[in-house]
mmCIF file of C-alpha atoms in Angstrom:
data_model
loop_
_atom_site.group_PDB
_atom_site.id
_atom_site.type_symbol
_atom_site.label_atom_id
_atom_site.label_comp_id
_atom_site.label_asym_id
_atom_site.label_seq_id
_atom_site.Cartn_x
_atom_site.Cartn_y
_atom_site.Cartn_z
ATOM 1 C CA ALA A 1 0.000 0.000 0.000
ATOM 2 C CA GLN A 2 1.068 3.561 -0.549
ATOM 3 C CA SER A 3 1.621 5.892 2.362
ATOM 4 C CA VAL A 4 2.832 9.367 3.132
ATOM 5 C CA ALA A 5 4.309 10.726 6.307
ATOM 6 C CA GLN A 6 4.512 14.289 7.498
ATOM 7 C CA PRO A 7 7.010 14.130 10.339
ATOM 8 C CA GLU A 8 6.191 17.535 11.841
ATOM 9 C CA ASP A 9 2.843 18.240 13.472
ATOM 10 C CA GLN A 10 3.619 21.964 13.439
ATOM 11 C CA VAL A 11 6.089 24.267 11.776
ATOM 12 C CA ASN A 12 6.711 27.764 13.070
ATOM 13 C CA VAL A 13 8.327 30.394 10.911
ATOM 14 C CA ALA A 14 8.657 34.164 10.997
ATOM 15 C CA GLU A 15 7.047 36.217 8.266
ATOM 16 C CA GLY A 16 9.456 36.849 5.416
ATOM 17 C CA ASN A 17 11.558 33.786 6.174
ATOM 18 C CA PRO A 18 11.627 30.722 3.917
ATOM 19 C CA LEU A 19 9.439 27.819 4.936
ATOM 20 C CA THR A 20 9.619 24.085 4.400
ATOM 21 C CA VAL A 21 6.920 21.543 5.177
ATOM 22 C CA LYS A 22 8.235 18.006 4.956
ATOM 23 C CA CYS A 23 6.675 14.959 3.326
ATOM 24 C CA THR A 24 8.065 11.503 2.689
ATOM 25 C CA TYR A 25 6.327 8.781 0.764
ATOM 26 C CA SER A 26 6.311 5.061 0.276
ATOM 27 C CA VAL A 27 4.922 3.743 -2.988
ATOM 28 C CA SER A 28 5.411 0.906 -5.391
ATOM 29 C CA GLY A 29 5.811 2.171 -8.903
ATOM 30 C CA ASN A 30 5.786 5.793 -9.994
ATOM 31 C CA PRO A 31 4.644 8.204 -7.310
ATOM 32 C CA TYR A 32 1.951 10.764 -8.015
ATOM 33 C CA LEU A 33 2.183 13.328 -5.244
ATOM 34 C CA PHE A 34 -0.020 16.236 -4.250
ATOM 35 C CA TRP A 35 -0.066 19.090 -1.759
ATOM 36 C CA TYR A 36 -3.283 20.583 -0.403
ATOM 37 C CA VAL A 37 -3.889 23.391 2.072
ATOM 38 C CA GLN A 38 -6.815 23.612 4.467
ATOM 39 C CA TYR A 39 -7.882 26.841 6.145
ATOM 40 C CA PRO A 40 -10.132 26.683 9.237
ATOM 41 C CA ASN A 41 -13.624 25.414 8.449
ATOM 42 C CA ARG A 42 -12.790 25.243 4.762
ATOM 43 C CA GLY A 43 -12.246 22.540 2.194
ATOM 44 C CA LEU A 44 -8.900 21.401 0.893
ATOM 45 C CA GLN A 45 -7.388 23.643 -1.744
ATOM 46 C CA PHE A 46 -5.069 22.167 -4.337
ATOM 47 C CA LEU A 47 -1.574 23.684 -4.350
ATOM 48 C CA LEU A 48 0.514 21.571 -6.695
ATOM 49 C CA LYS A 49 1.290 18.070 -7.898
ATOM 50 C CA TYR A 50 4.172 15.985 -9.183
ATOM 51 C CA ILE A 51 3.442 13.519 -11.939
ATOM 52 C CA THR A 52 6.641 13.331 -13.937
ATOM 53 C CA GLY A 53 9.346 15.556 -15.374
ATOM 54 C CA ASP A 54 11.077 18.426 -13.611
ATOM 55 C CA ASN A 55 11.727 17.654 -9.959
ATOM 56 C CA LEU A 56 10.850 21.217 -8.942
ATOM 57 C CA VAL A 57 7.138 21.804 -9.203
ATOM 58 C CA LYS A 58 5.671 25.286 -8.955
ATOM 59 C CA GLY A 59 2.169 25.788 -7.653
ATOM 60 C CA SER A 60 -0.326 28.300 -6.360
ATOM 61 C CA TYR A 61 0.380 31.241 -4.028
ATOM 62 C CA GLY A 62 4.133 31.103 -4.595
ATOM 63 C CA PHE A 63 4.542 27.581 -3.253
ATOM 64 C CA GLU A 64 6.814 25.011 -4.827
ATOM 65 C CA ALA A 65 7.808 21.464 -4.011
ATOM 66 C CA GLU A 66 10.885 19.437 -4.723
ATOM 67 C CA PHE A 67 10.555 15.790 -5.652
ATOM 68 C CA ASN A 68 13.545 13.745 -4.514
ATOM 69 C CA LYS A 69 13.362 10.132 -5.621
ATOM 70 C CA SER A 70 16.456 8.939 -3.757
ATOM 71 C CA GLN A 71 15.176 10.350 -0.471
ATOM 72 C CA THR A 72 11.518 9.548 -1.292
ATOM 73 C CA SER A 73 10.574 13.066 -0.295
ATOM 74 C CA PHE A 74 8.322 15.779 -1.628
ATOM 75 C CA HIS A 75 8.881 18.791 0.594
ATOM 76 C CA LEU A 76 6.769 21.919 0.186
ATOM 77 C CA LYS A 77 8.640 25.209 0.128
ATOM 78 C CA LYS A 78 8.132 28.927 -0.156
ATOM 79 C CA PRO A 79 10.920 31.497 -0.296
ATOM 80 C CA SER A 80 9.150 34.102 1.847
ATOM 81 C CA ALA A 81 6.345 33.182 4.226
ATOM 82 C CA LEU A 82 3.252 35.304 4.763
ATOM 83 C CA VAL A 83 1.076 35.397 7.865
ATOM 84 C CA SER A 84 -1.813 34.426 5.605
ATOM 85 C CA ASP A 85 -0.003 31.156 4.793
ATOM 86 C CA SER A 86 -0.851 29.929 8.285
ATOM 87 C CA ALA A 87 -3.012 26.852 7.736
ATOM 88 C CA LEU A 88 -3.016 23.057 7.757
ATOM 89 C CA TYR A 89 -1.038 21.447 4.945
ATOM 90 C CA PHE A 90 -1.594 17.921 3.667
ATOM 91 C CA CYS A 91 0.647 15.855 1.463
ATOM 92 C CA ALA A 92 -1.092 13.088 -0.475
ATOM 93 C CA VAL A 93 -0.172 10.223 -2.760
ATOM 94 C CA TRP A 94 -2.337 8.527 -5.322
ATOM 95 C CA TRP A 95 -2.785 4.821 -4.618
ATOM 96 C CA ASN A 96 -3.212 2.969 -7.896
ATOM 97 C CA ALA A 97 -4.665 -0.183 -6.370
ATOM 98 C CA GLY A 98 -7.394 1.724 -4.616
ATOM 99 C CA ASN A 99 -7.869 4.553 -7.105
ATOM 100 C CA MET A 100 -7.751 7.049 -4.280
ATOM 101 C CA LEU A 101 -5.667 9.649 -2.527
ATOM 102 C CA THR A 102 -3.968 8.712 0.721
ATOM 103 C CA PHE A 103 -3.197 11.701 2.912
ATOM 104 C CA GLY A 104 -0.461 12.347 5.409
ATOM 105 C CA GLY A 105 -1.371 13.394 8.916
ATOM 106 C CA GLY A 106 -1.094 17.073 8.129
ATOM 107 C CA THR A 107 1.284 19.807 9.298
ATOM 108 C CA ARG A 108 0.082 22.997 10.871
ATOM 109 C CA LEU A 109 2.057 25.964 9.615
ATOM 110 C CA MET A 110 2.179 29.003 11.868
ATOM 111 C CA VAL A 111 3.679 32.150 10.391
ATOM 112 C CA LYS A 112 4.283 34.852 12.967
ATOM 113 C CA PRO A 113 4.580 38.558 12.177
ATOM 114 C CA ALA B 1 -14.447 29.309 -11.948
ATOM 115 C CA ALA B 2 -17.109 26.925 -10.735
ATOM 116 C CA GLY B 3 -16.206 24.804 -7.750
ATOM 117 C CA VAL B 4 -17.547 21.724 -6.052
ATOM 118 C CA ILE B 5 -20.760 22.458 -4.191
ATOM 119 C CA GLN B 6 -21.822 20.574 -1.096
ATOM 120 C CA SER B 7 -25.042 20.833 0.828
ATOM 121 C CA PRO B 8 -25.874 21.279 3.547
ATOM 122 C CA ARG B 9 -22.806 22.948 5.012
ATOM 123 C CA HIS B 10 -23.818 22.034 8.549
ATOM 124 C CA LEU B 11 -26.060 19.261 9.808
ATOM 125 C CA ILE B 12 -27.049 18.274 13.313
ATOM 126 C CA LYS B 13 -28.653 14.897 13.902
ATOM 127 C CA GLU B 14 -29.536 12.662 16.804
ATOM 128 C CA LYS B 15 -28.160 9.150 17.269
ATOM 129 C CA ARG B 16 -29.895 6.535 15.124
ATOM 130 C CA GLU B 17 -31.223 9.145 12.720
ATOM 131 C CA THR B 18 -30.413 9.284 9.020
ATOM 132 C CA ALA B 19 -28.631 11.972 7.021
ATOM 133 C CA THR B 20 -28.195 12.711 3.342
ATOM 134 C CA LEU B 21 -25.277 14.752 2.064
ATOM 135 C CA LYS B 22 -25.233 16.127 -1.462
ATOM 136 C CA CYS B 23 -22.360 16.924 -3.791
ATOM 137 C CA TYR B 24 -22.420 18.762 -7.094
ATOM 138 C CA PRO B 25 -19.142 18.306 -8.990
ATOM 139 C CA ILE B 26 -17.434 20.855 -11.165
ATOM 140 C CA PRO B 27 -19.141 20.931 -14.595
ATOM 141 C CA ARG B 28 -17.794 18.253 -16.966
ATOM 142 C CA HIS B 29 -16.168 16.348 -14.110
ATOM 143 C CA ASP B 30 -17.456 12.796 -14.197
ATOM 144 C CA THR B 31 -15.663 11.410 -11.142
ATOM 145 C CA VAL B 32 -16.714 12.032 -7.572
ATOM 146 C CA TYR B 33 -14.966 11.032 -4.363
ATOM 147 C CA TRP B 34 -16.198 11.156 -0.770
ATOM 148 C CA TYR B 35 -13.883 11.623 2.207
ATOM 149 C CA GLN B 36 -14.425 11.747 5.961
ATOM 150 C CA GLN B 37 -12.252 13.928 8.176
ATOM 151 C CA GLY B 38 -12.590 13.385 11.900
ATOM 152 C CA PRO B 39 -11.487 16.030 14.411
ATOM 153 C CA GLY B 40 -7.749 16.516 14.140
ATOM 154 C CA GLN B 41 -7.484 13.762 11.552
ATOM 155 C CA ASP B 42 -6.473 13.589 7.918
ATOM 156 C CA PRO B 43 -9.178 12.911 5.323
ATOM 157 C CA GLN B 44 -10.050 9.251 4.858
ATOM 158 C CA PHE B 45 -11.385 7.970 1.555
ATOM 159 C CA LEU B 46 -14.897 6.532 1.689
ATOM 160 C CA ILE B 47 -16.104 5.827 -1.827
ATOM 161 C CA SER B 48 -15.834 7.031 -5.413
ATOM 162 C CA PHE B 49 -17.909 7.058 -8.574
ATOM 163 C CA TYR B 50 -16.933 7.256 -12.204
ATOM 164 C CA GLU B 51 -19.490 7.823 -14.918
ATOM 165 C CA LYS B 52 -22.334 7.099 -12.498
ATOM 166 C CA MET B 53 -20.915 3.731 -11.467
ATOM 167 C CA GLN B 54 -19.271 2.953 -8.157
ATOM 168 C CA SER B 55 -15.546 2.785 -8.682
ATOM 169 C CA ASP B 56 -13.839 2.028 -5.392
ATOM 170 C CA LYS B 57 -14.630 1.699 -1.727
ATOM 171 C CA GLY B 58 -12.493 2.675 1.193
ATOM 172 C CA SER B 59 -13.329 2.676 4.859
ATOM 173 C CA ILE B 60 -17.048 3.248 4.412
ATOM 174 C CA PRO B 61 -19.320 1.671 7.025
ATOM 175 C CA ASP B 62 -22.097 -0.626 5.853
ATOM 176 C CA ARG B 63 -24.559 1.884 7.317
ATOM 177 C CA PHE B 64 -23.510 4.342 4.622
ATOM 178 C CA SER B 65 -24.415 4.180 0.971
ATOM 179 C CA ALA B 66 -23.893 6.506 -1.929
ATOM 180 C CA GLN B 67 -24.757 6.937 -5.552
ATOM 181 C CA GLN B 68 -24.068 9.183 -8.499
ATOM 182 C CA PHE B 69 -26.992 10.380 -10.559
ATOM 183 C CA SER B 70 -27.463 11.033 -14.262
ATOM 184 C CA ASP B 71 -26.504 14.690 -13.812
ATOM 185 C CA TYR B 72 -23.302 13.520 -12.051
ATOM 186 C CA HIS B 73 -24.257 14.865 -8.660
ATOM 187 C CA SER B 74 -23.743 12.434 -5.820
ATOM 188 C CA GLU B 75 -25.454 11.748 -2.514
ATOM 189 C CA LEU B 76 -24.054 10.084 0.583
ATOM 190 C CA ASN B 77 -26.737 8.441 2.685
ATOM 191 C CA MET B 78 -25.947 7.713 6.299
ATOM 192 C CA SER B 79 -28.247 5.647 8.478
ATOM 193 C CA SER B 80 -28.304 4.643 12.155
ATOM 194 C CA LEU B 81 -26.005 7.540 12.930
ATOM 195 C CA GLU B 82 -23.509 7.105 15.740
ATOM 196 C CA LEU B 83 -21.639 9.681 17.784
ATOM 197 C CA GLY B 84 -18.445 8.651 16.003
ATOM 198 C CA ASP B 85 -19.887 9.714 12.665
ATOM 199 C CA SER B 86 -19.455 13.339 13.699
ATOM 200 C CA ALA B 87 -16.939 14.653 11.206
ATOM 201 C CA LEU B 88 -16.349 16.859 8.218
ATOM 202 C CA TYR B 89 -17.416 15.131 5.020
ATOM 203 C CA PHE B 90 -15.758 16.244 1.834
ATOM 204 C CA CYS B 91 -16.699 15.623 -1.718
ATOM 205 C CA ALA B 92 -14.099 16.000 -4.450
ATOM 206 C CA SER B 93 -14.388 15.811 -8.204
ATOM 207 C CA SER B 94 -11.971 15.252 -11.050
ATOM 208 C CA LEU B 95 -12.255 15.325 -14.789
ATOM 209 C CA VAL B 96 -11.555 11.626 -15.107
ATOM 210 C CA LEU B 97 -10.627 8.735 -12.874
ATOM 211 C CA ALA B 98 -6.878 8.911 -13.245
ATOM 212 C CA SER B 99 -3.868 9.062 -10.994
ATOM 213 C CA THR B 100 -2.606 12.178 -12.713
ATOM 214 C CA ASP B 101 -5.855 14.084 -12.489
ATOM 215 C CA THR B 102 -6.299 16.649 -9.731
ATOM 216 C CA GLN B 103 -9.122 16.212 -7.259
ATOM 217 C CA TYR B 104 -10.853 19.468 -6.387
ATOM 218 C CA PHE B 105 -12.542 19.514 -3.013
ATOM 219 C CA GLY B 106 -15.764 21.091 -1.911
ATOM 220 C CA PRO B 107 -16.112 23.119 1.293
ATOM 221 C CA GLY B 108 -17.380 20.115 3.211
ATOM 222 C CA THR B 109 -20.425 19.267 5.284
ATOM 223 C CA ARG B 110 -19.916 19.341 9.017
ATOM 224 C CA LEU B 111 -22.051 16.613 10.563
ATOM 225 C CA THR B 112 -22.654 16.651 14.290
ATOM 226 C CA VAL B 113 -24.361 13.668 15.867
ATOM 227 C CA LEU B 114 -25.787 14.275 19.336
#
Protein backbone atom coordinates (compact mmCIF):
# COMPACT_ATOMS: atom_id res chain seq x y z
CA ALA A 1 0.00 0.00 0.00
CA GLN A 2 1.07 3.56 -0.55
CA SER A 3 1.62 5.89 2.36
CA VAL A 4 2.83 9.37 3.13
CA ALA A 5 4.31 10.73 6.31
CA GLN A 6 4.51 14.29 7.50
CA PRO A 7 7.01 14.13 10.34
CA GLU A 8 6.19 17.54 11.84
CA ASP A 9 2.84 18.24 13.47
CA GLN A 10 3.62 21.96 13.44
CA VAL A 11 6.09 24.27 11.78
CA ASN A 12 6.71 27.76 13.07
CA VAL A 13 8.33 30.39 10.91
CA ALA A 14 8.66 34.16 11.00
CA GLU A 15 7.05 36.22 8.27
CA GLY A 16 9.46 36.85 5.42
CA ASN A 17 11.56 33.79 6.17
CA PRO A 18 11.63 30.72 3.92
CA LEU A 19 9.44 27.82 4.94
CA THR A 20 9.62 24.09 4.40
CA VAL A 21 6.92 21.54 5.18
CA LYS A 22 8.24 18.01 4.96
CA CYS A 23 6.68 14.96 3.33
CA THR A 24 8.06 11.50 2.69
CA TYR A 25 6.33 8.78 0.76
CA SER A 26 6.31 5.06 0.28
CA VAL A 27 4.92 3.74 -2.99
CA SER A 28 5.41 0.91 -5.39
CA GLY A 29 5.81 2.17 -8.90
CA ASN A 30 5.79 5.79 -9.99
CA PRO A 31 4.64 8.20 -7.31
CA TYR A 32 1.95 10.76 -8.02
CA LEU A 33 2.18 13.33 -5.24
CA PHE A 34 -0.02 16.24 -4.25
CA TRP A 35 -0.07 19.09 -1.76
CA TYR A 36 -3.28 20.58 -0.40
CA VAL A 37 -3.89 23.39 2.07
CA GLN A 38 -6.82 23.61 4.47
CA TYR A 39 -7.88 26.84 6.15
CA PRO A 40 -10.13 26.68 9.24
CA ASN A 41 -13.62 25.41 8.45
CA ARG A 42 -12.79 25.24 4.76
CA GLY A 43 -12.25 22.54 2.19
CA LEU A 44 -8.90 21.40 0.89
CA GLN A 45 -7.39 23.64 -1.74
CA PHE A 46 -5.07 22.17 -4.34
CA LEU A 47 -1.57 23.68 -4.35
CA LEU A 48 0.51 21.57 -6.70
CA LYS A 49 1.29 18.07 -7.90
CA TYR A 50 4.17 15.99 -9.18
CA ILE A 51 3.44 13.52 -11.94
CA THR A 52 6.64 13.33 -13.94
CA GLY A 53 9.35 15.56 -15.37
CA ASP A 54 11.08 18.43 -13.61
CA ASN A 55 11.73 17.65 -9.96
CA LEU A 56 10.85 21.22 -8.94
CA VAL A 57 7.14 21.80 -9.20
CA LYS A 58 5.67 25.29 -8.95
CA GLY A 59 2.17 25.79 -7.65
CA SER A 60 -0.33 28.30 -6.36
CA TYR A 61 0.38 31.24 -4.03
CA GLY A 62 4.13 31.10 -4.60
CA PHE A 63 4.54 27.58 -3.25
CA GLU A 64 6.81 25.01 -4.83
CA ALA A 65 7.81 21.46 -4.01
CA GLU A 66 10.88 19.44 -4.72
CA PHE A 67 10.55 15.79 -5.65
CA ASN A 68 13.55 13.74 -4.51
CA LYS A 69 13.36 10.13 -5.62
CA SER A 70 16.46 8.94 -3.76
CA GLN A 71 15.18 10.35 -0.47
CA THR A 72 11.52 9.55 -1.29
CA SER A 73 10.57 13.07 -0.30
CA PHE A 74 8.32 15.78 -1.63
CA HIS A 75 8.88 18.79 0.59
CA LEU A 76 6.77 21.92 0.19
CA LYS A 77 8.64 25.21 0.13
CA LYS A 78 8.13 28.93 -0.16
CA PRO A 79 10.92 31.50 -0.30
CA SER A 80 9.15 34.10 1.85
CA ALA A 81 6.35 33.18 4.23
CA LEU A 82 3.25 35.30 4.76
CA VAL A 83 1.08 35.40 7.86
CA SER A 84 -1.81 34.43 5.61
CA ASP A 85 0.00 31.16 4.79
CA SER A 86 -0.85 29.93 8.29
CA ALA A 87 -3.01 26.85 7.74
CA LEU A 88 -3.02 23.06 7.76
CA TYR A 89 -1.04 21.45 4.94
CA PHE A 90 -1.59 17.92 3.67
CA CYS A 91 0.65 15.86 1.46
CA ALA A 92 -1.09 13.09 -0.48
CA VAL A 93 -0.17 10.22 -2.76
CA TRP A 94 -2.34 8.53 -5.32
CA TRP A 95 -2.78 4.82 -4.62
CA ASN A 96 -3.21 2.97 -7.90
CA ALA A 97 -4.66 -0.18 -6.37
CA GLY A 98 -7.39 1.72 -4.62
CA ASN A 99 -7.87 4.55 -7.10
CA MET A 100 -7.75 7.05 -4.28
CA LEU A 101 -5.67 9.65 -2.53
CA THR A 102 -3.97 8.71 0.72
CA PHE A 103 -3.20 11.70 2.91
CA GLY A 104 -0.46 12.35 5.41
CA GLY A 105 -1.37 13.39 8.92
CA GLY A 106 -1.09 17.07 8.13
CA THR A 107 1.28 19.81 9.30
CA ARG A 108 0.08 23.00 10.87
CA LEU A 109 2.06 25.96 9.61
CA MET A 110 2.18 29.00 11.87
CA VAL A 111 3.68 32.15 10.39
CA LYS A 112 4.28 34.85 12.97
CA PRO A 113 4.58 38.56 12.18
CA ALA B 1 -14.45 29.31 -11.95
CA ALA B 2 -17.11 26.92 -10.74
CA GLY B 3 -16.21 24.80 -7.75
CA VAL B 4 -17.55 21.72 -6.05
CA ILE B 5 -20.76 22.46 -4.19
CA GLN B 6 -21.82 20.57 -1.10
CA SER B 7 -25.04 20.83 0.83
CA PRO B 8 -25.87 21.28 3.55
CA ARG B 9 -22.81 22.95 5.01
CA HIS B 10 -23.82 22.03 8.55
CA LEU B 11 -26.06 19.26 9.81
CA ILE B 12 -27.05 18.27 13.31
CA LYS B 13 -28.65 14.90 13.90
CA GLU B 14 -29.54 12.66 16.80
CA LYS B 15 -28.16 9.15 17.27
CA ARG B 16 -29.90 6.53 15.12
CA GLU B 17 -31.22 9.14 12.72
CA THR B 18 -30.41 9.28 9.02
CA ALA B 19 -28.63 11.97 7.02
CA THR B 20 -28.19 12.71 3.34
CA LEU B 21 -25.28 14.75 2.06
CA LYS B 22 -25.23 16.13 -1.46
CA CYS B 23 -22.36 16.92 -3.79
CA TYR B 24 -22.42 18.76 -7.09
CA PRO B 25 -19.14 18.31 -8.99
CA ILE B 26 -17.43 20.86 -11.17
CA PRO B 27 -19.14 20.93 -14.59
CA ARG B 28 -17.79 18.25 -16.97
CA HIS B 29 -16.17 16.35 -14.11
CA ASP B 30 -17.46 12.80 -14.20
CA THR B 31 -15.66 11.41 -11.14
CA VAL B 32 -16.71 12.03 -7.57
CA TYR B 33 -14.97 11.03 -4.36
CA TRP B 34 -16.20 11.16 -0.77
CA TYR B 35 -13.88 11.62 2.21
CA GLN B 36 -14.42 11.75 5.96
CA GLN B 37 -12.25 13.93 8.18
CA GLY B 38 -12.59 13.39 11.90
CA PRO B 39 -11.49 16.03 14.41
CA GLY B 40 -7.75 16.52 14.14
CA GLN B 41 -7.48 13.76 11.55
CA ASP B 42 -6.47 13.59 7.92
CA PRO B 43 -9.18 12.91 5.32
CA GLN B 44 -10.05 9.25 4.86
CA PHE B 45 -11.38 7.97 1.55
CA LEU B 46 -14.90 6.53 1.69
CA ILE B 47 -16.10 5.83 -1.83
CA SER B 48 -15.83 7.03 -5.41
CA PHE B 49 -17.91 7.06 -8.57
CA TYR B 50 -16.93 7.26 -12.20
CA GLU B 51 -19.49 7.82 -14.92
CA LYS B 52 -22.33 7.10 -12.50
CA MET B 53 -20.91 3.73 -11.47
CA GLN B 54 -19.27 2.95 -8.16
CA SER B 55 -15.55 2.78 -8.68
CA ASP B 56 -13.84 2.03 -5.39
CA LYS B 57 -14.63 1.70 -1.73
CA GLY B 58 -12.49 2.67 1.19
CA SER B 59 -13.33 2.68 4.86
CA ILE B 60 -17.05 3.25 4.41
CA PRO B 61 -19.32 1.67 7.03
CA ASP B 62 -22.10 -0.63 5.85
CA ARG B 63 -24.56 1.88 7.32
CA PHE B 64 -23.51 4.34 4.62
CA SER B 65 -24.42 4.18 0.97
CA ALA B 66 -23.89 6.51 -1.93
CA GLN B 67 -24.76 6.94 -5.55
CA GLN B 68 -24.07 9.18 -8.50
CA PHE B 69 -26.99 10.38 -10.56
CA SER B 70 -27.46 11.03 -14.26
CA ASP B 71 -26.50 14.69 -13.81
CA TYR B 72 -23.30 13.52 -12.05
CA HIS B 73 -24.26 14.86 -8.66
CA SER B 74 -23.74 12.43 -5.82
CA GLU B 75 -25.45 11.75 -2.51
CA LEU B 76 -24.05 10.08 0.58
CA ASN B 77 -26.74 8.44 2.69
CA MET B 78 -25.95 7.71 6.30
CA SER B 79 -28.25 5.65 8.48
CA SER B 80 -28.30 4.64 12.16
CA LEU B 81 -26.01 7.54 12.93
CA GLU B 82 -23.51 7.10 15.74
CA LEU B 83 -21.64 9.68 17.78
CA GLY B 84 -18.45 8.65 16.00
CA ASP B 85 -19.89 9.71 12.67
CA SER B 86 -19.45 13.34 13.70
CA ALA B 87 -16.94 14.65 11.21
CA LEU B 88 -16.35 16.86 8.22
CA TYR B 89 -17.42 15.13 5.02
CA PHE B 90 -15.76 16.24 1.83
CA CYS B 91 -16.70 15.62 -1.72
CA ALA B 92 -14.10 16.00 -4.45
CA SER B 93 -14.39 15.81 -8.20
CA SER B 94 -11.97 15.25 -11.05
CA LEU B 95 -12.26 15.33 -14.79
CA VAL B 96 -11.56 11.63 -15.11
CA LEU B 97 -10.63 8.74 -12.87
CA ALA B 98 -6.88 8.91 -13.25
CA SER B 99 -3.87 9.06 -10.99
CA THR B 100 -2.61 12.18 -12.71
CA ASP B 101 -5.86 14.08 -12.49
CA THR B 102 -6.30 16.65 -9.73
CA GLN B 103 -9.12 16.21 -7.26
CA TYR B 104 -10.85 19.47 -6.39
CA PHE B 105 -12.54 19.51 -3.01
CA GLY B 106 -15.76 21.09 -1.91
CA PRO B 107 -16.11 23.12 1.29
CA GLY B 108 -17.38 20.11 3.21
CA THR B 109 -20.42 19.27 5.28
CA ARG B 110 -19.92 19.34 9.02
CA LEU B 111 -22.05 16.61 10.56
CA THR B 112 -22.65 16.65 14.29
CA VAL B 113 -24.36 13.67 15.87
CA LEU B 114 -25.79 14.28 19.34
